[in-house]
Amino acid sequence: MTKIPTNVDISPQNGGQIVTVQRRTLAVLSVAQITSGVGVAVGFAFSSLVVAQLSGSVSISGLAGTASVLGAALLALPTARASGRSGRRAGLALAYGCALLGCLITVVAITVRSWPLMLAGLVLFGGASAGSLASRYSATDLSPPGHSARHLSWVVWAATIGSVAGPNLAEPADHLGRRLGLAPDTGPFALSLLAFAIALAVIVIGLRPDPLLLARSIAPAPASAPGTTVPAARARGTLRTAWQALRQAPAAVRALVAIAVSHTAMVSVMSMTPVHLDHGGSPNWVIGIVLSLHIAGMYVLSPLVGWLADRVGRVPVLTLGMGLLLAAAVLAGTAGPHGVTQVSAGLALLGAGWSCGLIAGSAMLSDAVPLEHRPAVQGLSDLLMNVCGATGAVAAGVIVGALSYGVLGTVVAVMVTITGAWLTLKRT
């Protein structure tokens, strides 16, 4: 049973204090996003290379990314369950705590030269991604009507800093780790460990009062009086609860589908683009620039996407996102291996379309579900999002290997076109 905070004046005439708490909440979540983003980017940039060195197999090295994505999916529901029972602080602390433990395991695994142990550590490492995804929902708990997409988008935008800076810190971290007496290749994961520890401390210390518990205490129904406890039924962040809530909220189902399709389209095309360009002889630095443009498309415009979702509506922005994903699939899919400029434009649009799907979809999902059921439904959304992303990457590899990159573009184009039409027709 979770105590609802009583140290905030929630009377109507003191609504300004809720605004102050929300500003603090957004600042705390943003700082945690930046620091954890550094940890994720550093570890992700180095993990495949280290697994390849430990195992002596390029094929096995591909399991590094799969392990992290699997971890994010597996930890989505436990994070949601902890949030539903004890508040957002507990859920995020669980996610970042698992990531921290995962880094410790990877450092040990590299030291003893065990790639299976490292993969196990990378599964827990995925907790950081689970925490990052859950943070965006935490930003909406105290948002006033018509502002949830904007608040969510600022937390998403904060991930840009860590995502861009992280990969550039991997090599310096390795050199520093060697100087400090750590085993070769452990420095980047030691830096990730430090980043996750800071993110964990920021959440545990700074996320007070807890936004979800405070939102529950001021909800008109079925709220409990300040100082009482949250009913056990309300606190169950279970899969059953999520499915029951979705059956009663068609708008939430549409949002969940839009998020999953957007993520699947983005991951499938993005994951095969380096292979496509490599076939054309593009050097690694060119491929790096193309991926950087893609990341910029994903995050840089997120505040604008959030503003649009609040001003013109969730469904129009979701439809816009599907249109951008369609344009991206056509541009990238019709580009030859030497068409770097065309592929770059396609990847930038791909990132922007993903941003529309994630931000507008997440806001729509939160708006459509009662407050007591949100953590469960949000956790289910993150679970499906990661599973679809991993499945999309595997399917994309099969399609490109058996057919071509152009066929992959066609498949993605058909998928997003059908989804966009369905969203428009189902609009209420």
Tab-separated table of C-alpha atoms in Angstrom:
chain	number	residue	atom	x	y	z
A	1	MET	CA	0.000	0.000	0.000
A	2	THR	CA	1.439	3.360	-1.050
A	3	LYS	CA	1.055	6.542	0.927
A	4	ILE	CA	-0.175	9.541	-1.043
A	5	PRO	CA	2.020	12.629	-0.424
A	6	THR	CA	0.586	15.195	1.954
A	7	ASN	CA	3.307	17.867	1.808
A	8	VAL	CA	1.774	19.720	-1.154
A	9	ASP	CA	-1.210	22.026	-0.822
A	10	ILE	CA	-3.663	20.674	-3.413
A	11	SER	CA	-6.564	23.015	-2.711
A	12	PRO	CA	-7.957	24.730	-5.844
A	13	GLN	CA	-6.733	28.159	-4.777
A	14	ASN	CA	-3.178	26.836	-4.617
A	15	GLY	CA	-3.076	25.288	-8.070
A	16	GLY	CA	0.047	27.327	-8.721
A	17	GLN	CA	1.964	24.971	-6.467
A	18	ILE	CA	1.072	22.080	-8.769
A	19	VAL	CA	2.536	24.084	-11.658
A	20	THR	CA	5.737	24.516	-9.658
A	21	VAL	CA	5.903	20.804	-8.901
A	22	GLN	CA	5.390	19.983	-12.580
A	23	ARG	CA	8.223	22.297	-13.609
A	24	ARG	CA	10.491	20.627	-11.098
A	25	THR	CA	9.367	17.208	-12.317
A	26	LEU	CA	10.199	18.078	-15.926
A	27	ALA	CA	13.619	19.401	-14.907
A	28	VAL	CA	14.431	16.267	-12.885
A	29	LEU	CA	13.288	13.936	-15.662
A	30	SER	CA	15.281	15.893	-18.249
A	31	VAL	CA	18.496	15.718	-16.217
A	32	ALA	CA	18.014	11.981	-15.725
A	33	GLN	CA	17.378	11.592	-19.464
A	34	ILE	CA	20.599	13.394	-20.344
A	35	THR	CA	22.787	11.382	-17.990
A	36	SER	CA	21.186	8.021	-18.760
A	37	GLY	CA	21.320	8.869	-22.476
A	38	VAL	CA	25.090	9.190	-22.200
A	39	GLY	CA	25.268	5.790	-20.543
A	40	VAL	CA	23.076	4.100	-23.149
A	41	ALA	CA	24.916	5.640	-26.106
A	42	VAL	CA	28.381	4.812	-24.744
A	43	GLY	CA	27.501	1.210	-23.962
A	44	PHE	CA	25.545	0.627	-27.159
A	45	ALA	CA	28.324	2.054	-29.329
A	46	PHE	CA	30.908	-0.283	-27.779
A	47	SER	CA	28.937	-3.440	-26.950
A	48	SER	CA	28.872	-5.134	-30.373
A	49	LEU	CA	32.597	-4.597	-30.861
A	50	VAL	CA	33.464	-6.024	-27.446
A	51	VAL	CA	31.189	-9.061	-27.881
A	52	ALA	CA	32.822	-9.711	-31.253
A	53	GLN	CA	36.266	-9.612	-29.645
A	54	LEU	CA	35.266	-11.873	-26.770
A	55	SER	CA	33.437	-14.423	-28.926
A	56	GLY	CA	35.530	-14.222	-32.078
A	57	SER	CA	32.303	-14.200	-34.096
A	58	VAL	CA	30.695	-11.364	-36.030
A	59	SER	CA	27.371	-13.233	-35.943
A	60	ILE	CA	27.388	-13.421	-32.157
A	61	SER	CA	28.262	-9.723	-31.955
A	62	GLY	CA	24.836	-8.949	-33.384
A	63	LEU	CA	23.285	-10.411	-30.242
A	64	ALA	CA	24.585	-7.453	-28.231
A	65	GLY	CA	21.964	-5.074	-29.582
A	66	THR	CA	19.304	-7.765	-29.402
A	67	ALA	CA	20.098	-8.379	-25.727
A	68	SER	CA	19.668	-4.698	-24.858
A	69	VAL	CA	16.366	-4.435	-26.729
A	70	LEU	CA	15.161	-7.658	-25.105
A	71	GLY	CA	16.055	-6.245	-21.701
A	72	ALA	CA	14.108	-3.045	-22.373
A	73	ALA	CA	11.074	-5.139	-23.363
A	74	LEU	CA	11.317	-7.510	-20.391
A	75	LEU	CA	11.686	-4.659	-17.902
A	76	ALA	CA	8.843	-2.538	-19.305
A	77	LEU	CA	6.107	-4.293	-17.318
A	78	PRO	CA	8.056	-4.560	-14.011
A	79	THR	CA	8.792	-0.833	-14.305
A	80	ALA	CA	5.106	-0.144	-14.897
A	81	ARG	CA	4.084	-2.441	-12.050
A	82	ALA	CA	6.401	-0.667	-9.609
A	83	SER	CA	5.071	2.695	-10.798
A	84	GLY	CA	1.477	1.578	-10.354
A	85	ARG	CA	2.093	0.357	-6.823
A	86	SER	CA	4.508	2.934	-5.455
A	87	GLY	CA	4.742	5.821	-7.909
A	88	ARG	CA	6.966	6.887	-10.773
A	89	ARG	CA	10.032	7.247	-8.562
A	90	ALA	CA	9.921	3.560	-7.671
A	91	GLY	CA	9.431	2.463	-11.282
A	92	LEU	CA	12.261	4.590	-12.665
A	93	ALA	CA	14.553	3.601	-9.798
A	94	LEU	CA	13.948	-0.057	-10.629
A	95	ALA	CA	14.776	0.507	-14.306
A	96	TYR	CA	17.960	2.491	-13.710
A	97	GLY	CA	18.990	0.179	-10.872
A	98	CYS	CA	18.806	-2.800	-13.242
A	99	ALA	CA	20.880	-0.878	-15.797
A	100	LEU	CA	23.490	-0.121	-13.157
A	101	LEU	CA	23.654	-3.803	-12.176
A	102	GLY	CA	23.935	-4.704	-15.849
A	103	CYS	CA	26.980	-2.455	-16.215
A	104	LEU	CA	28.637	-4.122	-13.236
A	105	ILE	CA	28.062	-7.523	-14.819
A	106	THR	CA	29.472	-6.390	-18.173
A	107	VAL	CA	32.614	-5.035	-16.502
A	108	VAL	CA	33.095	-8.380	-14.755
A	109	ALA	CA	32.333	-10.277	-17.970
A	110	ILE	CA	34.941	-8.344	-19.956
A	111	THR	CA	37.483	-8.820	-17.176
A	112	VAL	CA	36.992	-12.610	-17.148
A	113	ARG	CA	36.567	-12.703	-20.967
A	114	SER	CA	33.064	-14.259	-20.973
A	115	TRP	CA	30.750	-13.194	-23.785
A	116	PRO	CA	27.692	-15.142	-22.477
A	117	LEU	CA	27.997	-13.302	-19.162
A	118	MET	CA	28.302	-10.030	-21.048
A	119	LEU	CA	25.102	-10.710	-22.966
A	120	ALA	CA	23.365	-11.372	-19.636
A	121	GLY	CA	24.642	-8.022	-18.396
A	122	LEU	CA	23.399	-6.295	-21.558
A	123	VAL	CA	19.885	-7.622	-20.920
A	124	LEU	CA	19.855	-5.750	-17.605
A	125	PHE	CA	21.581	-2.831	-19.356
A	126	GLY	CA	18.330	-2.503	-21.333
A	127	GLY	CA	16.717	-1.219	-18.150
A	128	ALA	CA	18.091	2.212	-19.019
A	129	SER	CA	16.048	2.247	-22.220
A	130	ALA	CA	12.999	1.076	-20.263
A	131	GLY	CA	13.557	3.946	-17.832
A	132	SER	CA	13.992	6.454	-20.649
A	133	LEU	CA	10.714	5.395	-22.234
A	134	ALA	CA	8.888	5.450	-18.885
A	135	SER	CA	10.229	8.954	-18.176
A	136	ARG	CA	8.236	10.435	-21.043
A	137	TYR	CA	5.017	9.167	-19.484
A	138	SER	CA	6.062	10.484	-16.081
A	139	ALA	CA	6.106	13.951	-17.627
A	140	THR	CA	2.351	13.800	-18.327
A	141	ASP	CA	0.998	12.926	-14.875
A	142	LEU	CA	0.667	16.555	-13.737
A	143	SER	CA	0.299	18.201	-17.141
A	144	PRO	CA	-2.671	20.582	-17.404
A	145	PRO	CA	-5.209	19.825	-20.140
A	146	GLY	CA	-3.814	20.500	-23.584
A	147	HIS	CA	-0.153	20.425	-22.540
A	148	SER	CA	0.734	16.754	-22.093
A	149	ALA	CA	2.310	16.328	-25.558
A	150	ARG	CA	4.489	19.398	-25.068
A	151	HIS	CA	5.681	18.299	-21.654
A	152	LEU	CA	6.332	14.776	-22.914
A	153	SER	CA	8.252	16.108	-25.923
A	154	TRP	CA	10.681	18.109	-23.795
A	155	VAL	CA	11.715	14.991	-21.915
A	156	VAL	CA	12.145	13.162	-25.230
A	157	TRP	CA	14.213	16.075	-26.545
A	158	ALA	CA	16.549	15.894	-23.531
A	159	ALA	CA	17.701	12.481	-24.751
A	160	THR	CA	19.299	14.222	-27.750
A	161	ILE	CA	22.182	15.532	-25.683
A	162	GLY	CA	23.188	12.168	-24.294
A	163	SER	CA	22.606	10.341	-27.576
A	164	VAL	CA	24.907	12.706	-29.476
A	165	ALA	CA	27.597	13.050	-26.816
A	166	GLY	CA	27.720	9.423	-25.697
A	167	PRO	CA	29.402	7.699	-28.666
A	168	ASN	CA	32.144	10.332	-28.704
A	169	LEU	CA	33.019	9.519	-25.093
A	170	ALA	CA	33.542	5.784	-25.598
A	171	GLU	CA	37.179	5.923	-26.709
A	172	PRO	CA	38.295	8.519	-24.101
A	173	ALA	CA	36.558	6.443	-21.424
A	174	ASP	CA	38.471	3.352	-22.540
A	175	HIS	CA	41.792	5.193	-22.368
A	176	LEU	CA	40.956	6.592	-18.921
A	177	GLY	CA	39.890	3.166	-17.676
A	178	ARG	CA	43.214	1.655	-18.724
A	179	ARG	CA	45.091	4.407	-16.906
A	180	LEU	CA	43.065	3.699	-13.775
A	181	GLY	CA	43.991	0.029	-13.928
A	182	LEU	CA	40.736	-1.350	-15.342
A	183	ALA	CA	40.785	-4.185	-17.836
A	184	PRO	CA	40.883	-3.158	-21.513
A	185	ASP	CA	37.451	-2.268	-22.962
A	186	THR	CA	35.806	-1.878	-19.554
A	187	GLY	CA	36.181	1.914	-19.419
A	188	PRO	CA	33.086	2.722	-21.510
A	189	PHE	CA	30.884	0.495	-19.362
A	190	ALA	CA	32.364	1.986	-16.204
A	191	LEU	CA	31.329	5.382	-17.593
A	192	SER	CA	27.843	4.004	-18.313
A	193	LEU	CA	27.695	2.710	-14.741
A	194	LEU	CA	28.534	6.193	-13.435
A	195	ALA	CA	25.931	7.777	-15.725
A	196	PHE	CA	23.200	5.389	-14.566
A	197	ALA	CA	24.183	5.913	-10.926
A	198	ILE	CA	23.762	9.674	-11.393
A	199	ALA	CA	20.413	9.191	-13.133
A	200	LEU	CA	19.263	6.912	-10.304
A	201	ALA	CA	20.316	9.451	-7.668
A	202	VAL	CA	18.597	12.287	-9.539
A	203	ILE	CA	15.329	10.330	-9.651
A	204	VAL	CA	15.410	9.089	-6.052
A	205	ILE	CA	16.388	12.448	-4.578
A	206	GLY	CA	14.774	14.876	-6.988
A	207	LEU	CA	11.441	13.311	-7.995
A	208	ARG	CA	9.639	14.451	-4.870
A	209	PRO	CA	6.700	14.689	-4.543
A	210	ASP	CA	6.032	11.779	-6.849
A	211	PRO	CA	4.047	13.072	-9.853
A	212	LEU	CA	1.827	10.016	-10.236
A	213	LEU	CA	0.903	9.810	-6.554
A	214	LEU	CA	0.218	13.528	-6.446
A	215	ALA	CA	-1.910	13.313	-9.598
A	216	ARG	CA	-3.927	10.513	-8.023
A	217	SER	CA	-4.486	12.548	-4.886
A	218	ILE	CA	-5.989	15.478	-6.807
A	219	ALA	CA	-7.972	13.454	-9.357
A	220	PRO	CA	-11.717	14.145	-9.015
A	221	ALA	CA	-12.579	10.426	-9.194
A	222	PRO	CA	-11.828	7.867	-7.996
A	223	ALA	CA	-9.435	9.835	-5.811
A	224	SER	CA	-8.664	9.122	-2.201
A	225	ALA	CA	-8.404	11.814	0.408
A	226	PRO	CA	-4.896	13.148	1.183
A	227	GLY	CA	-3.089	10.935	3.645
A	228	THR	CA	-5.005	7.802	2.683
A	229	THR	CA	-3.679	4.842	0.775
A	230	VAL	CA	-4.004	3.834	-2.838
A	231	PRO	CA	-6.370	0.857	-3.254
A	232	ALA	CA	-4.634	-2.363	-4.150
A	233	ALA	CA	-6.717	-2.765	-7.300
A	234	ARG	CA	-5.527	0.635	-8.506
A	235	ALA	CA	-1.892	-0.213	-7.877
A	236	ARG	CA	-1.753	-3.359	-9.978
A	237	GLY	CA	0.423	-2.621	-12.993
A	238	THR	CA	-0.370	-5.994	-14.523
A	239	LEU	CA	-0.817	-7.141	-18.078
A	240	ARG	CA	-4.420	-8.116	-17.322
A	241	THR	CA	-5.159	-4.602	-16.096
A	242	ALA	CA	-3.679	-3.141	-19.276
A	243	TRP	CA	-5.763	-5.322	-21.596
A	244	GLN	CA	-8.928	-4.580	-19.631
A	245	ALA	CA	-8.289	-0.840	-19.854
A	246	LEU	CA	-7.567	-1.036	-23.591
A	247	ARG	CA	-10.861	-2.814	-24.280
A	248	GLN	CA	-12.654	0.215	-22.879
A	249	ALA	CA	-10.517	2.831	-24.685
A	250	PRO	CA	-10.490	2.562	-28.516
A	251	ALA	CA	-8.398	5.736	-28.773
A	252	ALA	CA	-5.702	4.080	-26.650
A	253	VAL	CA	-5.667	1.089	-28.994
A	254	ARG	CA	-5.144	3.387	-31.980
A	255	ALA	CA	-2.342	5.171	-30.166
A	256	LEU	CA	-0.661	1.895	-29.225
A	257	VAL	CA	-0.807	0.656	-32.831
A	258	ALA	CA	0.573	3.956	-34.142
A	259	ILE	CA	3.504	3.850	-31.716
A	260	ALA	CA	4.315	0.224	-32.572
A	261	VAL	CA	4.101	0.774	-36.349
A	262	SER	CA	6.188	3.962	-36.195
A	263	HIS	CA	8.899	2.223	-34.198
A	264	THR	CA	8.876	-0.873	-36.400
A	265	ALA	CA	9.212	1.222	-39.559
A	266	MET	CA	12.019	3.301	-38.102
A	267	VAL	CA	14.073	0.411	-36.731
A	268	SER	CA	13.711	-1.785	-39.819
A	269	VAL	CA	14.878	0.859	-42.301
A	270	MET	CA	17.516	2.375	-40.019
A	271	SER	CA	19.094	-0.971	-39.137
A	272	MET	CA	19.624	-1.932	-42.796
A	273	THR	CA	20.781	1.456	-44.087
A	274	PRO	CA	24.450	1.003	-43.033
A	275	VAL	CA	24.504	-2.341	-44.860
A	276	HIS	CA	22.980	-0.760	-47.978
A	277	LEU	CA	25.500	2.090	-48.016
A	278	ASP	CA	28.367	-0.263	-47.284
A	279	HIS	CA	27.480	-2.213	-50.431
A	280	GLY	CA	28.031	1.024	-52.336
A	281	GLY	CA	31.465	1.493	-50.819
A	282	SER	CA	30.555	4.354	-48.471
A	283	PRO	CA	33.211	4.833	-45.764
A	284	ASN	CA	32.273	4.562	-42.096
A	285	TRP	CA	32.414	8.318	-41.550
A	286	VAL	CA	29.804	8.863	-44.271
A	287	ILE	CA	27.546	6.226	-42.747
A	288	GLY	CA	28.053	7.923	-39.373
A	289	ILE	CA	26.890	11.267	-40.769
A	290	VAL	CA	23.790	9.664	-42.277
A	291	LEU	CA	22.896	8.078	-38.925
A	292	SER	CA	23.565	11.376	-37.133
A	293	LEU	CA	21.060	13.096	-39.443
A	294	HIS	CA	18.604	10.334	-38.610
A	295	ILE	CA	19.075	10.844	-34.855
A	296	ALA	CA	18.638	14.591	-35.334
A	297	GLY	CA	15.340	13.913	-37.091
A	298	MET	CA	14.236	11.741	-34.192
A	299	TYR	CA	14.873	14.221	-31.396
A	300	VAL	CA	15.686	17.784	-32.432
A	301	LEU	CA	12.181	18.704	-33.587
A	302	SER	CA	10.371	16.897	-30.765
A	303	PRO	CA	9.269	20.123	-28.960
A	304	LEU	CA	7.675	21.320	-32.209
A	305	VAL	CA	5.955	17.951	-32.625
A	306	GLY	CA	4.627	18.169	-29.070
A	307	TRP	CA	3.320	21.678	-29.661
A	308	LEU	CA	1.578	20.577	-32.836
A	309	ALA	CA	0.023	17.556	-31.128
A	310	ASP	CA	-1.458	19.833	-28.453
A	311	ARG	CA	-2.622	22.515	-30.892
A	312	VAL	CA	-3.998	20.564	-33.865
A	313	GLY	CA	-4.691	17.210	-32.215
A	314	ARG	CA	-3.112	13.795	-31.766
A	315	VAL	CA	-4.588	12.038	-34.806
A	316	PRO	CA	-3.516	14.712	-37.346
A	317	VAL	CA	0.063	14.537	-36.057
A	318	LEU	CA	-0.015	10.740	-36.108
A	319	THR	CA	-1.237	10.891	-39.701
A	320	LEU	CA	1.515	13.370	-40.514
A	321	GLY	CA	3.988	10.942	-38.980
A	322	MET	CA	2.766	8.121	-41.209
A	323	GLY	CA	3.109	10.435	-44.203
A	324	LEU	CA	6.696	11.261	-43.250
A	325	LEU	CA	7.480	7.577	-42.781
A	326	LEU	CA	5.974	6.871	-46.201
A	327	ALA	CA	8.116	9.577	-47.800
A	328	ALA	CA	11.166	8.210	-45.996
A	329	ALA	CA	10.534	4.672	-47.204
A	330	VAL	CA	10.089	5.856	-50.794
A	331	LEU	CA	13.178	8.095	-50.742
A	332	ALA	CA	15.488	5.602	-49.079
A	333	GLY	CA	14.047	2.549	-50.798
A	334	THR	CA	14.470	3.973	-54.304
A	335	ALA	CA	18.033	5.157	-53.660
A	336	GLY	CA	20.874	3.067	-54.969
A	337	PRO	CA	23.847	2.079	-52.781
A	338	HIS	CA	25.681	5.196	-54.017
A	339	GLY	CA	22.754	7.588	-53.421
A	340	VAL	CA	24.039	8.930	-50.120
A	341	THR	CA	22.235	12.278	-50.396
A	342	GLN	CA	18.876	10.661	-51.127
A	343	VAL	CA	19.324	8.103	-48.349
A	344	SER	CA	20.294	10.891	-45.933
A	345	ALA	CA	17.092	12.793	-46.722
A	346	GLY	CA	15.096	9.619	-46.273
A	347	LEU	CA	16.684	8.839	-42.909
A	348	ALA	CA	16.052	12.377	-41.643
A	349	LEU	CA	12.369	12.062	-42.587
A	350	LEU	CA	12.320	8.616	-41.009
A	351	GLY	CA	13.423	10.112	-37.694
A	352	ALA	CA	10.853	12.917	-37.909
A	353	GLY	CA	8.053	10.446	-38.647
A	354	TRP	CA	9.090	8.335	-35.670
A	355	SER	CA	9.033	11.444	-33.472
A	356	CYS	CA	5.454	12.232	-34.543
A	357	GLY	CA	4.357	8.679	-33.835
A	358	LEU	CA	6.044	8.442	-30.446
A	359	ILE	CA	5.060	11.831	-29.047
A	360	ALA	CA	1.518	12.161	-30.374
A	361	GLY	CA	0.844	8.472	-29.762
A	362	SER	CA	2.158	8.553	-26.194
A	363	ALA	CA	0.108	11.662	-25.375
A	364	MET	CA	-3.011	10.141	-26.926
A	365	LEU	CA	-2.486	6.911	-24.999
A	366	SER	CA	-2.147	8.781	-21.702
A	367	ASP	CA	-5.194	10.954	-22.382
A	368	ALA	CA	-7.410	7.989	-23.274
A	369	VAL	CA	-6.762	5.837	-20.189
A	370	PRO	CA	-7.944	6.516	-16.616
A	371	LEU	CA	-5.173	7.651	-14.289
A	372	GLU	CA	-5.260	4.500	-12.149
A	373	HIS	CA	-4.637	2.294	-15.210
A	374	ARG	CA	-2.047	4.412	-17.002
A	375	PRO	CA	1.152	2.752	-15.720
A	376	ALA	CA	-0.067	-0.687	-16.789
A	377	VAL	CA	-1.139	0.425	-20.260
A	378	GLN	CA	2.000	2.506	-20.728
A	379	GLY	CA	4.141	-0.455	-19.725
A	380	LEU	CA	2.320	-2.672	-22.229
A	381	SER	CA	2.905	-0.030	-24.905
A	382	ASP	CA	6.655	0.021	-24.218
A	383	LEU	CA	6.765	-3.774	-24.204
A	384	LEU	CA	5.057	-4.017	-27.599
A	385	MET	CA	7.131	-1.153	-28.963
A	386	ASN	CA	10.409	-2.918	-28.143
A	387	VAL	CA	9.189	-6.328	-29.306
A	388	CYS	CA	7.994	-4.859	-32.618
A	389	GLY	CA	11.274	-2.996	-33.034
A	390	ALA	CA	13.321	-6.153	-32.498
A	391	THR	CA	11.044	-8.144	-34.803
A	392	GLY	CA	11.274	-5.417	-37.437
A	393	ALA	CA	15.067	-5.480	-37.345
A	394	VAL	CA	15.152	-9.254	-37.791
A	395	ALA	CA	12.558	-9.180	-40.578
A	396	ALA	CA	14.403	-6.349	-42.318
A	397	GLY	CA	17.590	-8.390	-42.343
A	398	VAL	CA	15.774	-11.330	-43.901
A	399	ILE	CA	14.102	-9.148	-46.554
A	400	VAL	CA	17.313	-7.359	-47.539
A	401	GLY	CA	19.288	-10.594	-47.507
A	402	ALA	CA	16.803	-12.514	-49.623
A	403	LEU	CA	15.515	-9.674	-51.825
A	404	SER	CA	16.764	-6.088	-51.573
A	405	TYR	CA	16.784	-2.813	-49.645
A	406	GLY	CA	14.253	-1.469	-52.129
A	407	VAL	CA	11.800	-4.257	-51.297
A	408	LEU	CA	12.177	-3.385	-47.611
A	409	GLY	CA	11.228	0.198	-48.463
A	410	THR	CA	8.148	-1.051	-50.300
A	411	VAL	CA	7.040	-3.221	-47.380
A	412	VAL	CA	7.441	-0.334	-44.935
A	413	ALA	CA	5.613	2.038	-47.297
A	414	VAL	CA	2.626	-0.312	-47.514
A	415	MET	CA	2.569	-0.812	-43.730
A	416	VAL	CA	2.540	2.896	-42.851
A	417	THR	CA	0.046	3.737	-45.616
A	418	ILE	CA	-2.446	1.190	-44.294
A	419	THR	CA	-1.917	2.449	-40.730
A	420	GLY	CA	-2.351	6.096	-41.748
A	421	ALA	CA	-5.578	5.324	-43.598
A	422	TRP	CA	-6.879	3.305	-40.637
A	423	LEU	CA	-6.107	6.137	-38.200
A	424	THR	CA	-7.949	8.602	-40.400
A	425	LEU	CA	-10.997	6.395	-40.898
A	426	LYS	CA	-11.226	5.499	-37.201
A	427	ARG	CA	-10.964	9.116	-36.093
A	428	THR	CA	-13.746	10.199	-33.787
